Coordinates of C-alpha atoms and ligand atoms in Angstrom, one line a residue:
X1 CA 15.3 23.1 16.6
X2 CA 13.1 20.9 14.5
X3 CA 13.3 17.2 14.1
X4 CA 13.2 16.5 10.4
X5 CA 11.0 14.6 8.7
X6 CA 12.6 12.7 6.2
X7 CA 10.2 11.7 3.5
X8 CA 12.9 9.5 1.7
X9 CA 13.8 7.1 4.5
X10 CA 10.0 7.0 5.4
X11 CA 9.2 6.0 1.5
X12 CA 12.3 3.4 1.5
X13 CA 10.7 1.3 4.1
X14 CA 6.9 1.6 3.2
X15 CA 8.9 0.5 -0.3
X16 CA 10.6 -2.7 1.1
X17 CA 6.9 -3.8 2.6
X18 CA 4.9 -3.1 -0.5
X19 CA 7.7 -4.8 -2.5
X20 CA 7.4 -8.0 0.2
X21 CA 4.2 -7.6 -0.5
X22 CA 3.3 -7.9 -3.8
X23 CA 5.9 -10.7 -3.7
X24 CA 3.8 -12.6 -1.3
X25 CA 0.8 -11.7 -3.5
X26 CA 2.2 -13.3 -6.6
X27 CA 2.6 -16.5 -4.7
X28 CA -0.5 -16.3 -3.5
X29 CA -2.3 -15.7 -6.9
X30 CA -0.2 -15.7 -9.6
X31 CA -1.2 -11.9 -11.0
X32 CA 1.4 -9.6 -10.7
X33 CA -0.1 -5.9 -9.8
X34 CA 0.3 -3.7 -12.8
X35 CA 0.2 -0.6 -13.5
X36 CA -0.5 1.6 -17.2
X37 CA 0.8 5.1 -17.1
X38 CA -0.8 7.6 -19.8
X39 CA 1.0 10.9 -20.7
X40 CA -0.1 13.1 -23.0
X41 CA 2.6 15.6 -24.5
X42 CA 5.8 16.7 -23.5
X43 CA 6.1 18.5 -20.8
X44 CA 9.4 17.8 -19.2
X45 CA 8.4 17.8 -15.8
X46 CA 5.8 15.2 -16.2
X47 CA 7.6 13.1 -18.3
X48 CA 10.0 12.8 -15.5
X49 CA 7.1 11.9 -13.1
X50 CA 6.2 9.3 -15.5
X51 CA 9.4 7.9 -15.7
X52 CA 9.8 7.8 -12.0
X53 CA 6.7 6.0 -11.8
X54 CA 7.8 3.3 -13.9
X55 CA 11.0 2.5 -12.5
X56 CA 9.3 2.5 -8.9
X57 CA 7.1 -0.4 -10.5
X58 CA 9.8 -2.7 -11.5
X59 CA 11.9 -2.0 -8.3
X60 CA 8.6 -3.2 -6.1
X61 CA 8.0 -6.1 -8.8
X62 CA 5.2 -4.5 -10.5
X63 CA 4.2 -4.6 -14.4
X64 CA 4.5 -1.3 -15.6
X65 CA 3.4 0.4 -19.2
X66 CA 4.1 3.9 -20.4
X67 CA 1.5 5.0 -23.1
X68 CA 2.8 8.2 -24.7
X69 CA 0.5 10.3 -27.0
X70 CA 1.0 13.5 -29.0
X71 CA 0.3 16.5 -28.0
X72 CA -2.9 16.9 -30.0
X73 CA -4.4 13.8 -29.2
X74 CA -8.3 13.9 -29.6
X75 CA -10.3 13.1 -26.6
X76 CA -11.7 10.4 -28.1
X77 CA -8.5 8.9 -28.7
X78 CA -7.5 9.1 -25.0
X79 CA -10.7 7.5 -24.1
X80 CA -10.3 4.8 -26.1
X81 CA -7.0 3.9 -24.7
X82 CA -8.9 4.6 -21.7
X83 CA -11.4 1.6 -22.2
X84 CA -9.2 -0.7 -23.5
X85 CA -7.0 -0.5 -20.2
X86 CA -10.3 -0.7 -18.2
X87 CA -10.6 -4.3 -20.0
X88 CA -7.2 -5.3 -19.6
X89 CA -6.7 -7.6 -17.2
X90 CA -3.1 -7.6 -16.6
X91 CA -3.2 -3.9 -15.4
X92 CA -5.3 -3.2 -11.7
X93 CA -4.1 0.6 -11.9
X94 CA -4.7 3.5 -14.5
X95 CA -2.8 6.7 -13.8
X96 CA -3.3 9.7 -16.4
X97 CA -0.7 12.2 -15.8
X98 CA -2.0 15.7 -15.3
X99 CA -2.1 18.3 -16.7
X100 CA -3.8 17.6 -20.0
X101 CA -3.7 19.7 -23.1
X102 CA -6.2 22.5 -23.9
X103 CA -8.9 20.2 -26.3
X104 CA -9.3 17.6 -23.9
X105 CA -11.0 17.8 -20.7
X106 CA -9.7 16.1 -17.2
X107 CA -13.1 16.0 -16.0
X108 CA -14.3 13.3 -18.8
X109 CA -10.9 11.4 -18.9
X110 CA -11.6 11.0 -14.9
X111 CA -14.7 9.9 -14.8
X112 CA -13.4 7.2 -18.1
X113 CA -11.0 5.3 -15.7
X114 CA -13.3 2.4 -14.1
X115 CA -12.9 3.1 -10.3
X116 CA -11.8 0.2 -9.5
X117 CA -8.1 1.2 -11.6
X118 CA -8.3 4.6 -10.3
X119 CA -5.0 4.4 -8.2
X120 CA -5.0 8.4 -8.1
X121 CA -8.6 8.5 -6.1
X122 CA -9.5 11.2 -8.3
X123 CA -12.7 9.4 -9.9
X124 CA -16.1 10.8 -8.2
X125 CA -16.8 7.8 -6.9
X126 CA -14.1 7.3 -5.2
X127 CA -14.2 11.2 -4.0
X128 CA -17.5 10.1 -1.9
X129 CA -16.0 6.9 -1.0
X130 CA -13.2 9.1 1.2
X131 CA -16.0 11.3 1.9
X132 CA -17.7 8.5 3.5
X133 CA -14.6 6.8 5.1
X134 CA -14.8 3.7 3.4
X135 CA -12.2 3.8 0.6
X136 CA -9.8 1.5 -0.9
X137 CA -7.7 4.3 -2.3
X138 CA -6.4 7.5 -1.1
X139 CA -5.2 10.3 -3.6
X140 CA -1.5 9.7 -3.5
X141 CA 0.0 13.1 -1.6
X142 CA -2.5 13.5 1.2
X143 CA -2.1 10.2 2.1
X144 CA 1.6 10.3 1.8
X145 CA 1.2 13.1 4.5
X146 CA -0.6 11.1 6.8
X147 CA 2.2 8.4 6.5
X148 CA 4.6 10.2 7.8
X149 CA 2.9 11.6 10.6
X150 CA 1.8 7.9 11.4
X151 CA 5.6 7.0 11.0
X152 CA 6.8 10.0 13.2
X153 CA 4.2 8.8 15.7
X154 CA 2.6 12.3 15.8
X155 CA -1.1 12.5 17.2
X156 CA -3.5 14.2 14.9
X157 CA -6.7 13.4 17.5
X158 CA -7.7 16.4 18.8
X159 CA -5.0 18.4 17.2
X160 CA -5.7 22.0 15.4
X161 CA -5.3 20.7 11.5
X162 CA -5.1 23.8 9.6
X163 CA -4.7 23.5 5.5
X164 CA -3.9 25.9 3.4
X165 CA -5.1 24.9 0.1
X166 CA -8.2 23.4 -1.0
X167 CA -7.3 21.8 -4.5
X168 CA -9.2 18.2 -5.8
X169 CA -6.2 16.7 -5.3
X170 CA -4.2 18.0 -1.9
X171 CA -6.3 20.0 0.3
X172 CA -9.8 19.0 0.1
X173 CA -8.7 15.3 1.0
X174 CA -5.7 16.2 2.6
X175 CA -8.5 18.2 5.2
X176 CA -10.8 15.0 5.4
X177 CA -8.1 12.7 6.2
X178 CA -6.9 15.0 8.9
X179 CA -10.7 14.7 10.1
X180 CA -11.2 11.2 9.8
X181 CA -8.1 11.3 12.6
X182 CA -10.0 13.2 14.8
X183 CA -8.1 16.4 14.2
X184 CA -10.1 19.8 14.4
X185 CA -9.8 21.0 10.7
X186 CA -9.6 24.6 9.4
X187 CA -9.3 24.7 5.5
X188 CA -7.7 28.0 4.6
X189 CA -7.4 29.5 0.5
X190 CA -7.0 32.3 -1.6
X191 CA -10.1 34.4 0.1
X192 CA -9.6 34.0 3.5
X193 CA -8.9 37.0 5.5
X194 CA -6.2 37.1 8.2
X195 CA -4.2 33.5 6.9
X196 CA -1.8 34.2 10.5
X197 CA -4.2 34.2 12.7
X198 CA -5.6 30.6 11.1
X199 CA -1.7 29.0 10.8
X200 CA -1.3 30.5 14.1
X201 CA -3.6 28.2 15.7
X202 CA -2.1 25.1 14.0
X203 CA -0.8 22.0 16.1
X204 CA -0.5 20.6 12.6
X205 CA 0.0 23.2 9.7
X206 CA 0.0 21.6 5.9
X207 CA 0.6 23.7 3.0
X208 CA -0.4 23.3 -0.4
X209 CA -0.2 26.6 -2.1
X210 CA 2.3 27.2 -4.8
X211 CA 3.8 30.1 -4.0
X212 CA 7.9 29.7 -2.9
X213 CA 8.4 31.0 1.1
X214 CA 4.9 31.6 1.5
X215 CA 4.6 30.7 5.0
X216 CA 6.8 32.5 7.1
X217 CA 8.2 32.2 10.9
X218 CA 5.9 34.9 11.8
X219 CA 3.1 33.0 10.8
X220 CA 3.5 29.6 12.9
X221 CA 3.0 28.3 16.3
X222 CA 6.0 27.6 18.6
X223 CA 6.3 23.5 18.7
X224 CA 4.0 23.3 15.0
X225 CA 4.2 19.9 12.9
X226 CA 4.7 22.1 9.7
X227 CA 4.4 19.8 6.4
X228 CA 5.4 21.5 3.7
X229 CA 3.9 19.6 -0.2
X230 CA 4.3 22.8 -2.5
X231 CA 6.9 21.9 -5.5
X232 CA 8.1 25.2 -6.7
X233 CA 11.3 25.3 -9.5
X234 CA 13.5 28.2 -8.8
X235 CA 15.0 30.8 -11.5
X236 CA 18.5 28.6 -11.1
X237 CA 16.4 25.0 -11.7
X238 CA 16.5 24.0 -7.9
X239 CA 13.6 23.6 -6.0
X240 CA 11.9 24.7 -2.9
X241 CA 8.4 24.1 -0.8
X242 CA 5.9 26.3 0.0
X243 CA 7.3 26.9 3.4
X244 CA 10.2 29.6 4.4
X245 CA 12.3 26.7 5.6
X246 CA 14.9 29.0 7.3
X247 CA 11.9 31.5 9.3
X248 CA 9.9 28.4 10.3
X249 CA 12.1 25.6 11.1
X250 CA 13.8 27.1 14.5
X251 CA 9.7 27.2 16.0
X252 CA 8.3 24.2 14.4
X253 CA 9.4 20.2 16.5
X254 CA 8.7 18.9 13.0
X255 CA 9.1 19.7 9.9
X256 CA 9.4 18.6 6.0
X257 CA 11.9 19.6 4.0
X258 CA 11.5 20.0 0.0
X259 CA 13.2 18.1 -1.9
X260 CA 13.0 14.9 0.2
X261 CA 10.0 15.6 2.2
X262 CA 6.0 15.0 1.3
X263 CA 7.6 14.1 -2.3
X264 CA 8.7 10.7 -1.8
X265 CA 5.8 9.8 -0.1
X266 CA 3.4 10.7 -3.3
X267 CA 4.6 7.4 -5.7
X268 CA 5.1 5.4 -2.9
X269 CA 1.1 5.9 -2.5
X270 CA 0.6 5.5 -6.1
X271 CA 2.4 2.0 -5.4
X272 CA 0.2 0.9 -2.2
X273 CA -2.7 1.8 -4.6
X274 CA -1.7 -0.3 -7.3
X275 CA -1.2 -3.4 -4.8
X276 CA -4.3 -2.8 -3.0
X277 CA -6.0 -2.6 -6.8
X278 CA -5.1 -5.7 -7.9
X279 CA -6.0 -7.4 -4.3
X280 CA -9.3 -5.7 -4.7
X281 CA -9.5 -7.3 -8.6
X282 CA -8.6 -11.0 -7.2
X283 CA -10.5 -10.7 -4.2
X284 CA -8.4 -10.6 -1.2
X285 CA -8.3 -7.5 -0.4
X286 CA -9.7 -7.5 3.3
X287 CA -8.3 -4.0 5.1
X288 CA -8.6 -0.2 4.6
Ligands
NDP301 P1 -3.6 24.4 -6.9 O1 -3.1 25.6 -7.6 O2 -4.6 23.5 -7.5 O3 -4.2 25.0 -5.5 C1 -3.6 26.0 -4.7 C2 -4.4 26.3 -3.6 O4 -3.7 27.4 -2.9 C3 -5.8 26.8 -3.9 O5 -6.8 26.2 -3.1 C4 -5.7 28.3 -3.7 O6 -6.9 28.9 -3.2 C5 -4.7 28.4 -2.5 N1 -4.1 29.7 -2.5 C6 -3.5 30.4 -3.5 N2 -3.1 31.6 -3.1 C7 -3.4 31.6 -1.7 C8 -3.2 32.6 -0.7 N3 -2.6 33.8 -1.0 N4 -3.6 32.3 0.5 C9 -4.2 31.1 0.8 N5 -4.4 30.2 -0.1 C10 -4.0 30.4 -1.4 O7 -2.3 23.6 -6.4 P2 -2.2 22.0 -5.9 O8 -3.0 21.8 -4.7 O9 -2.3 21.1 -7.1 O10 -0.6 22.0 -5.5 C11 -0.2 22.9 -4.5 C12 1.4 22.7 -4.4 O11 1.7 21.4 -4.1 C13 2.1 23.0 -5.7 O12 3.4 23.6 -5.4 C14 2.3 21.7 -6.3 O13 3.4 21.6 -7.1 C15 2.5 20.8 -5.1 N6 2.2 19.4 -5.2 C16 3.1 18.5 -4.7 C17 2.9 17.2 -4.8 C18 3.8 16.3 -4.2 O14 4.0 15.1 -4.7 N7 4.6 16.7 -3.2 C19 1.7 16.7 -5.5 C20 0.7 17.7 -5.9 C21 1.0 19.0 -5.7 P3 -8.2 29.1 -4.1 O15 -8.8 27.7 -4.2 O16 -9.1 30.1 -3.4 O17 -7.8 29.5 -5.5

């Protein structure tokens, strides 16, 4: 039976250090970290995201803003806001929730956000910063993966990594974090042929899909770490992972369960990010 790895206690504690933290940091400096939040529309789903990311603020003693805009906001308008928040020295982290509506493009609004704010790790620079191993920020969710294998004391060096998925935001850093561990890294997505015989040679299988039960028992390796990030809603509103939790858990010795696993972890990150800005903006920031 597999141990489980539960992403909720692991984000409590991270929570309690970043929140002794930033307390320590305001007596040290005065500036308290904050944070803007920009959401666009109203989707429900992301306004709940945005609303969790706001209270986890306050509760760590950060400053937090919401900016909400209609639906059909211009570009321009967003980039504006954009530029003003770059300027603003009482916020150290920019977050624009995603996705955006049709007329305006994530690419731009990206590259707006100065990269020194960009507590999502999404801006290009930042990209080849993690590319290069010498980052100050980590997109939220892969490193929220990598926490709790850290936290479970689970070796990645010299581990088979595979990923399935190979999205901006999970996989593609999710493999190069894996790598910078010294884990031997297979990416797998949509064209690969023969997905078993890959997730069959995992030590360490993460899945980032989007598809409810995707990975089956049949499809893992007896004694596989099998970390589960997909957030799918079901027809009766609940949700469920990527992973077929009842196939895979009696092979894997760890696994993730969703809700409560890799989801935690995500605005927890978002928060280390936002601490680590603001260190970076006054100057004492001196570790990874
Ligand atoms: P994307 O849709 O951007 O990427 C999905 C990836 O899955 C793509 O690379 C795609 O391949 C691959 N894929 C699709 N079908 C198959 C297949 N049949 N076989 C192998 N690979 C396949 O999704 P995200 O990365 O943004 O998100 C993935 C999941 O993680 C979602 O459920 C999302 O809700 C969840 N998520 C959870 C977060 C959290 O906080 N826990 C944060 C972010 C996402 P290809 O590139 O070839 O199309």
């Amino acid at each position: 039976m597999a141990q489980r790895i539960e992403g909720k206690t692991v984000s409590e504690s991270l929570r309690a250090t970043i929140r002794t933290e930033t307390e320590a940091f305001r007596k040290e400096t005065g500036v308290t970290p904050g944070l803007a939040v920009i959401i666009v529309g109203d989707d429900p789903a992301s306004a709940v995201y945005v609303r969790n990311k706001h209270k986890a603020c306050g509760e760590v003693g950060m400053y937090s803003e919401v900016h909400t805009l209609p639906q059909d906001t211009a570009e321009d308008t967003l980039l504006a806001l954009i530029d003003r928040l770059n300027q603003d020295t009482k916020i150290h982290g920019i977050l624009v929730q995603l996705p955006l509506p049709k007329q305006i493009s994530e690419e731009h609004v990206i590259a707006a956000i100065d990269p020194r704010k960009d507590v999502d790790a999404f801006h290009p620079v930042n990209v080849g910063h993690i590319m290069l191993g010498d980052y100050h920020f980590l997109p939220c969710t892969p490193a929220g993966v990598m926490e709790l294998l850290r936290f479970y004391n689970i070796p990645v060096s010299g581990k088979n990594c595979v990923v399935v998925g190979r999205s901006n935001i999970v996989g593609k850093p999710q493999a190069m974090l894996l790598l910078e561990q010294n884990g031997t890294v297979t990416i797998c997505h949509s064209r690969t042929t023969d997905l078993a015989a890959h997730t069959l040679r995992a030590d360490i299988l993460v899945v980032a899909v989007g598809k409810p039960n995707f990975i089956t028992g049949d499809m893992v390796k007896e004694g596989a770490v099998v970390i589960d990030v997909g957030i799918n809603r079901k027809a009766d509103g609940k949700l469920t992972g990527d992973v077929d939790y009842a196939s895979v858990e009696p092979k894997a010795s760890f696994i993730t369960p969703v809700p409560g696993g890799v989801g935690p972890m995500t605005i927890t990150m978002l928060l280390k990010n936002t601490l680590t800005a603001a260190r970076v903006a006054c100057g004492v920031f001196s570790q990874k």
